[in-house]
Amino acid sequence: AQSVTQLGSHVSVSEGALVLLRCNYSSSVPPYLFWYVQYPNQGLQLLLKYTTGATLVKGINGFEAEFKKSETSFHLTKPSAHMSDAAEYFCAVSEGGSNYKLTFGKGTLLTVNP
Amino acid sequence: DTAVSQTPKYLVTQMGNDKSIKCEQNLGHDTMYWYKQDSKKFLKIMFSYNNKELIINETVPNRFSPKSPDKAHLNLHINSLELGDSAVYFCASTVGTYGYTFGSGTRLTVV
């Protein structure tokens, strides 16, 4: 069965600092991995995804993530945080197949301090 | 030109009532879903339909019944609402594993 663990329910950074949000997954098959962002009272927006190929994936708003099979990790990074990055971030895994079910981590709330 | 639209956005109702949430997608996707986000922001899949056929039903009480009249619509009907049903319900659609497109959510409050 697939599962996702996000380390740290709350991460606080200063504006301009590096953002690092951690995600580890468990999957019985090669996984498809996703990061979503949720701003207050809004739906989920896809930041980036890994399906196959290049392990370093670039997404929107300057975010990127690296798939490391040996570490079963898919950490999200951004070199320089902006105030507008403050939101809840969710890592998710899918094993593909016929139903493409997404299993989410519990989320990490990112706060950005001026 | 909203890709996945849900109505209503907010729903406040009394215990014991029956309510429906509607979802429509204009992306041409074959697969649609309902997810529930609880008060701790945890997202869990409830149902999945592929081209009007139910393919995922995750340990959801029988009071919840999805209905898909066509592949662009997936509605959620809830009978005998309970306090614990209060949550945000998200509709989503996808084609393959290219990433879901989510609706903006329906915040259900049962009083």
Coordinates of N, CA and C in Angstrom, one line a residue:
Chain A
A1 N 0.8 -1.2 0.0 CA 0.0 0.0 0.0 C 0.9 1.2 0.0
Q2 N 0.4 2.3 -0.6 CA 1.2 3.5 -0.7 C 0.9 4.4 0.5
S3 N 1.9 5.1 0.9 CA 1.7 6.1 2.0 C 2.7 7.2 1.9
V4 N 2.5 8.3 2.6 CA 3.3 9.5 2.5 C 3.5 10.0 3.9
T5 N 4.8 10.3 4.2 CA 5.1 11.0 5.5 C 5.7 12.3 5.2
Q6 N 5.1 13.4 5.8 CA 5.7 14.7 5.7 C 6.3 15.0 7.0
L7 N 7.6 15.3 7.1 CA 8.3 15.6 8.3 C 8.1 17.0 8.7
G8 N 7.5 17.3 9.8 CA 7.3 18.7 10.2 C 5.9 19.2 9.8
S9 N 5.0 19.3 10.7 CA 3.7 19.8 10.4 C 3.7 21.4 10.1
H10 N 4.8 22.0 10.6 CA 4.9 23.4 10.5 C 6.3 23.8 10.3
V11 N 6.6 24.6 9.3 CA 7.9 25.1 9.0 C 7.9 26.6 8.9
S12 N 8.8 27.2 9.6 CA 8.8 28.7 9.6 C 10.1 29.2 9.0
V13 N 10.1 30.1 8.1 CA 11.4 30.6 7.5 C 11.3 32.1 7.4
S14 N 12.4 32.7 7.2 CA 12.4 34.2 7.0 C 12.3 34.4 5.5
E15 N 11.8 35.6 5.1 CA 11.7 35.9 3.7 C 13.1 36.0 3.2
G16 N 13.3 35.3 2.0 CA 14.6 35.3 1.4 C 15.4 34.0 1.7
A17 N 15.0 33.3 2.7 CA 15.7 32.1 3.1 C 15.2 30.9 2.3
L18 N 16.1 29.8 2.4 CA 15.8 28.6 1.7 C 14.5 27.9 2.3
V19 N 13.7 27.4 1.5 CA 12.6 26.6 1.9 C 12.9 25.1 1.6
L20 N 12.7 24.3 2.6 CA 12.9 22.8 2.5 C 11.7 22.2 3.2
L21 N 10.9 21.5 2.4 CA 9.8 20.7 3.0 C 10.0 19.3 2.6
R22 N 10.0 18.4 3.7 CA 10.4 17.0 3.5 C 9.2 16.1 3.3
C23 N 9.4 15.1 2.4 CA 8.4 14.1 2.1 C 9.1 12.8 1.8
N24 N 8.6 11.8 2.5 CA 9.1 10.4 2.3 C 7.9 9.6 1.9
Y25 N 8.0 8.6 1.0 CA 6.9 7.9 0.5 C 7.2 6.4 0.7
S26 N 6.1 5.6 0.6 CA 6.2 4.2 0.5 C 5.3 3.7 -0.6
S27 N 5.9 2.9 -1.5 CA 5.1 2.4 -2.6 C 5.6 1.1 -3.0
S28 N 4.7 0.2 -3.4 CA 5.1 -1.2 -3.8 C 5.6 -1.2 -5.3
V29 N 5.3 -0.1 -6.0 CA 5.7 0.0 -7.4 C 6.3 1.3 -7.6
P30 N 7.0 1.5 -8.8 CA 7.6 2.9 -9.0 C 6.5 3.9 -8.9
P31 N 6.7 4.9 -8.1 CA 5.6 5.8 -7.7 C 5.5 7.0 -8.7
Y32 N 4.4 7.6 -8.7 CA 4.2 8.9 -9.2 C 4.1 9.9 -8.0
L33 N 4.8 11.0 -8.0 CA 4.9 11.8 -6.9 C 4.5 13.2 -7.2
F34 N 3.8 13.9 -6.3 CA 3.2 15.2 -6.5 C 3.4 16.1 -5.3
W35 N 3.5 17.4 -5.5 CA 3.4 18.4 -4.5 C 2.2 19.3 -4.9
Y36 N 1.4 19.5 -3.9 CA 0.3 20.5 -4.1 C 0.4 21.6 -3.0
V37 N -0.1 22.8 -3.4 CA -0.2 23.9 -2.4 C -1.6 24.3 -2.2
Q38 N -2.0 24.6 -1.0 CA -3.3 25.1 -0.7 C -3.2 26.4 0.1
Y39 N -3.7 27.4 -0.6 CA -3.8 28.7 0.1 C -5.1 28.7 0.9
P40 N -5.2 29.6 2.0 CA -6.3 29.6 2.8 C -7.7 29.7 2.1
N41 N -8.6 28.8 2.4 CA -9.9 28.8 1.9 C -9.9 28.6 0.4
Q42 N -8.9 27.9 -0.1 CA -8.9 27.6 -1.6 C -8.7 26.1 -1.8
G43 N -8.8 25.7 -3.1 CA -8.5 24.3 -3.4 C -7.1 24.1 -3.5
L44 N -6.7 22.9 -4.1 CA -5.3 22.5 -4.2 C -4.8 22.8 -5.6
Q45 N -3.6 23.3 -5.6 CA -3.0 23.7 -6.9 C -1.7 22.8 -7.1
L46 N -1.6 22.2 -8.2 CA -0.4 21.4 -8.5 C 0.8 22.2 -8.6
L47 N 1.8 22.0 -7.8 CA 3.1 22.7 -7.9 C 4.0 22.0 -8.9
L48 N 4.2 20.7 -8.7 CA 5.0 19.9 -9.6 C 4.7 18.4 -9.5
K49 N 5.2 17.6 -10.4 CA 5.0 16.2 -10.4 C 6.2 15.5 -10.9
Y50 N 6.4 14.3 -10.4 CA 7.4 13.3 -11.0 C 6.7 12.1 -11.4
T51 N 6.9 11.8 -12.7 CA 6.3 10.5 -13.2 C 7.4 9.6 -13.6
T52 N 8.2 9.9 -14.6 CA 9.3 9.2 -15.0 C 10.4 10.1 -15.5
G53 N 11.6 9.6 -15.8 CA 12.6 10.5 -16.4 C 13.4 11.2 -15.4
A54 N 13.7 12.5 -15.7 CA 14.6 13.3 -14.9 C 14.1 13.4 -13.4
T55 N 15.0 13.2 -12.5 CA 14.7 13.1 -11.1 C 14.5 14.4 -10.4
L56 N 15.1 15.5 -11.0 CA 14.9 16.8 -10.5 C 13.8 17.5 -11.3
V57 N 12.8 17.8 -10.6 CA 11.6 18.3 -11.3 C 11.4 19.8 -10.9
K58 N 11.2 20.6 -11.9 CA 10.9 22.0 -11.6 C 9.4 22.3 -11.7
G59 N 8.9 23.1 -10.8 CA 7.5 23.4 -10.8 C 7.3 24.9 -10.9
I60 N 6.1 25.3 -10.6 CA 5.7 26.7 -10.6 C 6.2 27.5 -9.4
N61 N 6.3 28.8 -9.6 CA 6.6 29.7 -8.5 C 8.0 29.4 -7.9
G62 N 8.9 28.9 -8.7 CA 10.3 28.7 -8.3 C 10.6 27.5 -7.5
F63 N 9.6 26.6 -7.3 CA 9.8 25.4 -6.5 C 10.4 24.3 -7.4
E64 N 11.1 23.4 -6.7 CA 11.6 22.2 -7.4 C 11.7 21.1 -6.3
A65 N 11.7 19.9 -6.8 CA 11.8 18.7 -6.0 C 12.7 17.6 -6.6
E66 N 13.3 16.8 -5.8 CA 14.2 15.8 -6.4 C 13.7 14.4 -5.9
F67 N 13.5 13.5 -6.8 CA 13.1 12.2 -6.5 C 14.4 11.4 -6.2
K68 N 14.4 10.8 -5.0 CA 15.6 10.0 -4.6 C 15.0 8.6 -4.3
K69 N 15.2 7.7 -5.2 CA 14.6 6.4 -5.0 C 15.3 5.7 -3.8
S70 N 16.6 5.8 -3.6 CA 17.3 5.1 -2.6 C 16.9 5.6 -1.2
E71 N 16.4 6.8 -1.1 CA 16.0 7.4 0.1 C 14.5 7.5 0.3
T72 N 13.8 7.0 -0.8 CA 12.3 7.1 -0.9 C 11.9 8.5 -0.5
S73 N 12.5 9.5 -1.1 CA 12.2 10.9 -0.7 C 11.8 11.7 -1.9
F74 N 11.1 12.8 -1.7 CA 10.7 13.7 -2.7 C 10.6 15.1 -2.0
H75 N 11.7 15.6 -1.6 CA 11.7 16.9 -0.8 C 11.5 18.1 -1.7
L76 N 10.7 19.0 -1.2 CA 10.4 20.3 -2.0 C 11.3 21.4 -1.5
T77 N 11.9 22.1 -2.5 CA 12.8 23.2 -2.1 C 12.5 24.5 -3.0
K78 N 12.9 25.6 -2.4 CA 12.8 26.9 -3.1 C 14.0 27.7 -2.5
P79 N 14.8 28.3 -3.4 CA 16.0 28.9 -2.9 C 15.7 30.2 -2.0
S80 N 14.7 30.9 -2.3 CA 14.4 32.1 -1.6 C 12.9 32.3 -1.4
A81 N 12.5 32.3 -0.1 CA 11.1 32.3 0.2 C 10.5 33.7 0.0
H82 N 9.3 33.8 -0.5 CA 8.5 35.0 -0.5 C 7.4 35.0 0.4
M83 N 6.9 36.1 0.8 CA 5.8 36.2 1.7 C 4.6 35.4 1.1
S84 N 4.4 35.5 -0.2 CA 3.3 34.9 -0.9 C 3.4 33.3 -0.9
D85 N 4.5 32.8 -0.4 CA 4.6 31.3 -0.4 C 3.9 30.7 0.8
A86 N 3.5 31.5 1.8 CA 2.9 31.1 3.0 C 1.6 30.3 2.6
A87 N 1.5 29.0 3.0 CA 0.4 28.2 2.6 C 0.6 26.8 3.2
E88 N -0.3 25.9 2.9 CA -0.2 24.5 3.3 C 0.3 23.8 2.1
Y89 N 1.3 22.9 2.3 CA 1.8 22.1 1.2 C 1.6 20.6 1.5
F90 N 1.2 19.9 0.4 CA 0.9 18.5 0.5 C 1.7 17.7 -0.5
C91 N 2.3 16.7 0.0 CA 3.0 15.7 -0.8 C 2.0 14.6 -1.1
A92 N 2.0 14.0 -2.3 CA 1.1 12.9 -2.6 C 1.8 11.9 -3.4
V93 N 1.3 10.7 -3.3 CA 1.8 9.6 -4.1 C 0.7 8.8 -4.8
S94 N 1.0 8.3 -6.0 CA 0.1 7.5 -6.7 C 0.8 6.3 -7.3
E95 N 0.2 5.2 -7.3 CA 0.8 4.0 -7.9 C 0.4 3.7 -9.3
G96 N -0.4 4.7 -9.8 CA -0.9 4.5 -11.2 C -1.9 3.4 -11.2
G97 N -1.9 2.6 -12.2 CA -2.8 1.5 -12.4 C -4.1 2.1 -12.9
S98 N -5.2 1.4 -12.6 CA -6.5 1.7 -13.2 C -7.3 2.8 -12.5
N99 N -6.8 3.2 -11.3 CA -7.6 4.2 -10.6 C -6.9 5.5 -10.3
Y100 N -5.6 5.5 -10.4 CA -4.8 6.7 -10.1 C -5.1 7.4 -8.8
K101 N -5.4 6.5 -7.8 CA -5.7 7.1 -6.5 C -4.5 7.8 -5.9
L102 N -4.8 9.0 -5.4 CA -3.7 9.8 -4.7 C -3.8 9.6 -3.2
T103 N -2.7 9.3 -2.6 CA -2.6 9.3 -1.2 C -1.8 10.5 -0.7
F104 N -2.3 11.3 0.2 CA -1.7 12.5 0.6 C -1.0 12.3 2.0
G105 N 0.1 13.1 2.1 CA 0.6 13.3 3.5 C -0.3 14.2 4.3
K106 N 0.1 14.4 5.5 CA -0.7 15.2 6.4 C -0.5 16.7 6.2
G107 N 0.4 17.1 5.4 CA 0.5 18.5 5.1 C 1.6 19.2 6.0
T108 N 2.2 20.2 5.4 CA 3.1 21.1 6.1 C 2.7 22.5 5.9
L109 N 2.5 23.2 7.0 CA 2.1 24.6 7.0 C 3.4 25.4 6.9
L110 N 3.6 26.2 5.9 CA 4.8 27.1 5.7 C 4.4 28.5 6.1
T111 N 5.1 29.0 7.0 CA 4.9 30.5 7.4 C 6.2 31.2 7.0
V112 N 6.1 32.4 6.5 CA 7.2 33.2 6.0 C 7.2 34.5 6.8
N113 N 8.3 34.7 7.5 CA 8.4 35.9 8.4 C 9.2 37.0 7.7
P114 N 8.7 38.2 7.9 CA 9.3 39.3 7.2 C 10.7 39.6 7.8
Chain B
D1 N -14.7 29.9 -17.3 CA -14.0 28.8 -17.9 C -13.3 27.9 -16.8
T2 N -14.0 27.9 -15.6 CA -13.5 27.1 -14.5 C -13.4 25.6 -14.9
A3 N -12.2 25.0 -14.6 CA -12.0 23.6 -15.0 C -12.8 22.6 -14.2
V4 N -12.8 22.7 -12.9 CA -13.6 21.9 -12.0 C -14.4 22.8 -11.1
S5 N -15.7 22.7 -11.2 CA -16.5 23.6 -10.4 C -17.4 22.9 -9.5
Q6 N -17.5 23.3 -8.3 CA -18.3 22.7 -7.3 C -19.4 23.7 -6.8
T7 N -20.5 23.2 -6.5 CA -21.6 24.0 -5.9 C -22.3 23.2 -4.8
P8 N -22.7 23.8 -3.7 CA -22.3 25.2 -3.3 C -20.9 25.3 -2.7
K9 N -20.4 26.4 -2.5 CA -19.1 26.6 -1.9 C -19.2 26.5 -0.4
Y10 N -20.3 26.9 0.2 CA -20.6 26.8 1.6 C -22.0 26.1 1.8
L11 N -22.0 25.3 2.8 CA -23.3 24.6 3.1 C -23.4 24.4 4.6
V12 N -24.4 25.0 5.2 CA -24.7 24.9 6.6 C -26.0 24.3 6.8
T13 N -26.1 23.2 7.5 CA -27.3 22.4 7.6 C -27.4 21.8 9.0
Q14 N -28.6 21.3 9.3 CA -28.8 20.7 10.6 C -28.6 19.2 10.5
M15 N -28.3 18.6 11.7 CA -28.2 17.2 11.8 C -29.4 16.5 11.3
G16 N -29.3 15.4 10.6 CA -30.4 14.6 10.1 C -30.9 15.0 8.7
N17 N -30.5 16.2 8.3 CA -30.9 16.6 6.9 C -30.1 15.8 5.8
D18 N -30.7 15.9 4.6 CA -30.0 15.3 3.4 C -29.6 16.4 2.5
K19 N -28.4 16.3 2.0 CA -27.9 17.4 1.2 C -27.1 16.8 0.0
S20 N -26.9 17.6 -1.1 CA -26.1 17.2 -2.2 C -25.1 18.3 -2.6
I21 N -24.0 17.8 -3.1 CA -22.9 18.7 -3.6 C -22.7 18.3 -5.0
K22 N -22.7 19.3 -5.9 CA -22.5 19.0 -7.3 C -21.1 19.4 -7.8
C23 N -20.7 18.6 -8.8 CA -19.3 18.8 -9.4 C -19.4 18.6 -10.9
E24 N -18.8 19.6 -11.6 CA -18.7 19.5 -13.0 C -17.3 19.8 -13.5
Q25 N -16.8 19.1 -14.5 CA -15.5 19.4 -15.0 C -15.6 19.5 -16.6
N26 N -14.9 20.5 -17.1 CA -14.9 20.8 -18.5 C -13.6 20.5 -19.2
L27 N -12.9 19.6 -18.6 CA -11.5 19.2 -19.1 C -11.5 18.0 -20.0
G28 N -12.6 17.4 -20.1 CA -12.7 16.1 -20.9 C -12.0 14.9 -20.2
H29 N -11.8 15.0 -18.9 CA -11.2 14.0 -18.1 C -12.1 12.8 -18.0
D30 N -11.6 11.6 -17.9 CA -12.4 10.4 -17.7 C -12.7 10.0 -16.3
T31 N -11.8 10.5 -15.4 CA -11.9 10.0 -14.0 C -12.1 11.2 -13.1
M32 N -13.1 11.0 -12.2 CA -13.4 12.0 -11.2 C -13.4 11.4 -9.8
Y33 N -13.2 12.3 -8.8 CA -13.1 11.9 -7.5 C -13.8 12.8 -6.5
W34 N -14.1 12.2 -5.3 CA -14.4 13.0 -4.2 C -13.4 12.8 -3.1
Y35 N -12.9 13.9 -2.5 CA -11.9 13.8 -1.4 C -12.6 14.6 -0.2
K36 N -12.2 14.1 1.0 CA -12.7 14.8 2.2 C -11.5 15.4 2.9
Q37 N -11.5 16.6 3.3 CA -10.5 17.2 4.1 C -11.0 17.6 5.5
D38 N -10.5 16.9 6.5 CA -11.0 17.1 7.8 C -10.5 18.4 8.5
S39 N -10.8 18.6 9.7 CA -10.4 19.8 10.4 C -8.9 20.0 10.6
K40 N -8.2 18.8 10.5 CA -6.8 18.9 10.6 C -6.1 18.9 9.3
K41 N -6.9 19.2 8.3 CA -6.4 19.4 6.9 C -6.0 18.1 6.2
F42 N -6.3 16.9 6.8 CA -6.0 15.7 6.2 C -6.9 15.4 5.1
L43 N -6.4 15.0 3.9 CA -7.1 14.7 2.7 C -7.2 13.2 2.5
K44 N -8.4 12.7 2.3 CA -8.6 11.3 2.1 C -9.6 11.1 1.0
I45 N -9.3 10.1 0.1 CA -10.2 9.8 -1.0 C -11.4 9.1 -0.5
M46 N -12.5 9.5 -1.1 CA -13.8 8.8 -0.8 C -14.2 7.9 -1.9
F47 N -14.4 8.5 -3.1 CA -14.9 7.8 -4.2 C -14.1 8.2 -5.5
S48 N -14.1 7.3 -6.5 CA -13.6 7.5 -7.8 C -14.5 6.9 -8.8
Y49 N -14.7 7.7 -9.8 CA -15.5 7.2 -11.0 C -14.7 7.4 -12.2
N50 N -14.7 6.3 -13.1 CA -14.1 6.4 -14.4 C -15.2 6.2 -15.4
N51 N -15.4 7.3 -16.2 CA -16.4 7.2 -17.3 C -17.7 6.7 -16.7
K52 N -18.2 7.2 -15.7 CA -19.5 6.9 -15.0 C -19.5 5.6 -14.2
E53 N -18.4 4.9 -14.2 CA -18.4 3.7 -13.4 C -17.6 3.9 -12.1
L54 N -18.2 3.4 -11.0 CA -17.6 3.5 -9.7 C -16.4 2.5 -9.6
I55 N -15.2 3.1 -9.3 CA -14.0 2.2 -9.3 C -13.3 2.3 -7.9
I56 N -13.5 3.3 -7.1 CA -13.0 3.3 -5.8 C -14.1 3.7 -4.8
N57 N -14.3 3.0 -3.7 CA -15.2 3.3 -2.7 C -14.5 3.0 -1.4
E58 N -14.0 4.0 -0.7 CA -13.1 3.8 0.4 C -13.9 3.9 1.7
T59 N -14.2 2.8 2.3 CA -14.7 2.7 3.6 C -15.5 4.0 4.0
V60 N -16.4 4.4 3.2 CA -17.3 5.5 3.5 C -18.6 5.0 3.9
P61 N -19.2 5.7 4.9 CA -20.6 5.2 5.4 C -21.6 5.2 4.2
N62 N -22.5 4.3 4.3 CA -23.5 4.2 3.3 C -24.4 5.4 3.1
R63 N -24.3 6.3 4.1 CA -25.1 7.6 3.9 C -24.6 8.5 2.8
F64 N -23.3 8.2 2.4 CA -22.7 8.9 1.3 C -23.0 8.2 0.0
S65 N -23.6 8.8 -1.0 CA -23.8 8.1 -2.3 C -23.4 9.0 -3.4
P66 N -22.4 8.6 -4.2 CA -22.0 9.4 -5.3 C -22.9 9.0 -6.5
K67 N -23.0 10.0 -7.4 CA -23.8 9.7 -8.6 C -23.1 10.4 -9.8
S68 N -22.9 9.7 -10.9 CA -22.3 10.3 -12.1 C -23.2 10.1 -13.3
P69 N -24.0 11.1 -13.6 CA -24.9 11.0 -14.7 C -24.1 11.0 -16.1
D70 N -23.0 11.6 -16.2 CA -22.1 11.5 -17.3 C -20.7 11.7 -16.9
K71 N -19.7 11.6 -17.8 CA -18.3 11.6 -17.3 C -17.9 13.0 -16.9
A72 N -18.7 14.0 -17.2 CA -18.3 15.4 -16.8 C -18.9 15.8 -15.4
H73 N -19.7 15.0 -14.9 CA -20.4 15.3 -13.6 C -20.2 14.2 -12.6
L74 N -20.0 14.6 -11.3 CA -20.0 13.7 -10.2 C -20.5 14.4 -9.0
N75 N -21.7 13.9 -8.6 CA -22.4 14.6 -7.5 C -22.3 13.7 -6.3
L76 N -22.4 14.3 -5.1 CA -22.3 13.6 -3.8 C -23.5 13.9 -3.0
H77 N -24.3 12.9 -2.7 CA -25.5 13.0 -1.9 C -25.2 12.4 -0.5
I78 N -25.6 13.2 0.5 CA -25.3 12.7 1.9 C -26.7 12.7 2.6
N79 N -27.0 11.5 3.1 CA -28.2 11.3 3.9 C -28.0 11.4 5.4
S80 N -29.0 11.9 6.1 CA -28.9 11.8 7.6 C -27.6 12.4 8.1
L81 N -27.3 13.7 7.8 CA -26.1 14.3 8.1 C -25.8 14.3 9.6
E82 N -24.5 14.0 9.9 CA -24.0 14.0 11.3 C -23.0 15.1 11.6
L83 N -22.8 15.4 12.8 CA -21.8 16.4 13.2 C -20.4 16.1 12.6
G84 N -20.1 14.8 12.6 CA -18.8 14.4 12.1 C -18.6 14.5 10.6
D85 N -19.7 14.8 9.9 CA -19.6 15.0 8.4 C -19.1 16.4 8.1
S86 N -19.0 17.3 9.1 CA -18.5 18.6 8.8 C -17.0 18.5 8.3
A87 N -16.8 19.1 7.2 CA -15.5 19.0 6.5 C -15.5 19.8 5.3
V88 N -14.4 19.9 4.6 CA -14.4 20.4 3.2 C -14.3 19.3 2.3
Y89 N -15.2 19.3 1.3 CA -15.2 18.2 0.3 C -14.7 18.8 -1.0
F90 N -13.8 18.0 -1.6 CA -13.2 18.5 -2.8 C -13.5 17.5 -3.9
C91 N -13.9 18.0 -5.0 CA -14.0 17.2 -6.3 C -12.7 17.4 -7.1
A92 N -12.4 16.4 -7.8 CA -11.2 16.5 -8.6 C -11.4 15.6 -9.9
S93 N -10.6 15.9 -10.9 CA -10.6 15.0 -12.1 C -9.2 14.9 -12.6
T94 N -9.0 13.8 -13.4 CA -7.7 13.5 -13.9 C -7.8 12.7 -15.2
V95 N -6.7 12.8 -16.0 CA -6.5 11.9 -17.1 C -5.2 11.2 -16.8
G96 N -5.2 9.9 -16.6 CA -3.9 9.3 -16.2 C -3.3 9.8 -14.9
T97 N -2.0 9.8 -14.8 CA -1.4 10.3 -13.6 C -0.7 11.6 -13.9
Y98 N -1.3 12.4 -14.7 CA -0.7 13.7 -15.0 C -1.0 14.7 -14.0
G99 N -1.6 14.3 -12.9 CA -1.9 15.3 -11.9 C -3.4 15.6 -11.9
Y100 N -3.9 15.7 -10.7 CA -5.3 16.0 -10.6 C -5.6 17.5 -10.7
T101 N -6.8 17.8 -11.2 CA -7.3 19.2 -11.1 C -8.4 19.2 -10.0
F102 N -8.2 20.0 -9.0 CA -9.2 20.1 -7.9 C -10.1 21.2 -8.1
G103 N -11.3 21.0 -7.6 CA -12.3 22.1 -7.4 C -11.9 23.0 -6.2
S104 N -12.6 24.0 -6.0 CA -12.3 24.9 -4.9 C -12.8 24.5 -3.6
G105 N -13.6 23.4 -3.6 CA -14.1 22.9 -2.3 C -15.5 23.3 -1.9
T106 N -16.1 22.5 -1.1 CA -17.4 22.8 -0.5 C -17.2 22.6 1.0
R107 N -17.4 23.7 1.7 CA -17.3 23.6 3.2 C -18.6 23.3 3.8
L108 N -18.7 22.1 4.3 CA -20.0 21.6 4.9 C -19.9 21.7 6.4
T109 N -20.9 22.4 7.0 CA -21.0 22.6 8.4 C -22.3 22.0 8.9
V110 N -22.2 21.0 9.7 CA -23.4 20.4 10.3 C -23.6 20.9 11.7
V111 N -24.8 21.5 12.0 CA -25.0 22.0 13.3 C -26.2 21.3 14.0

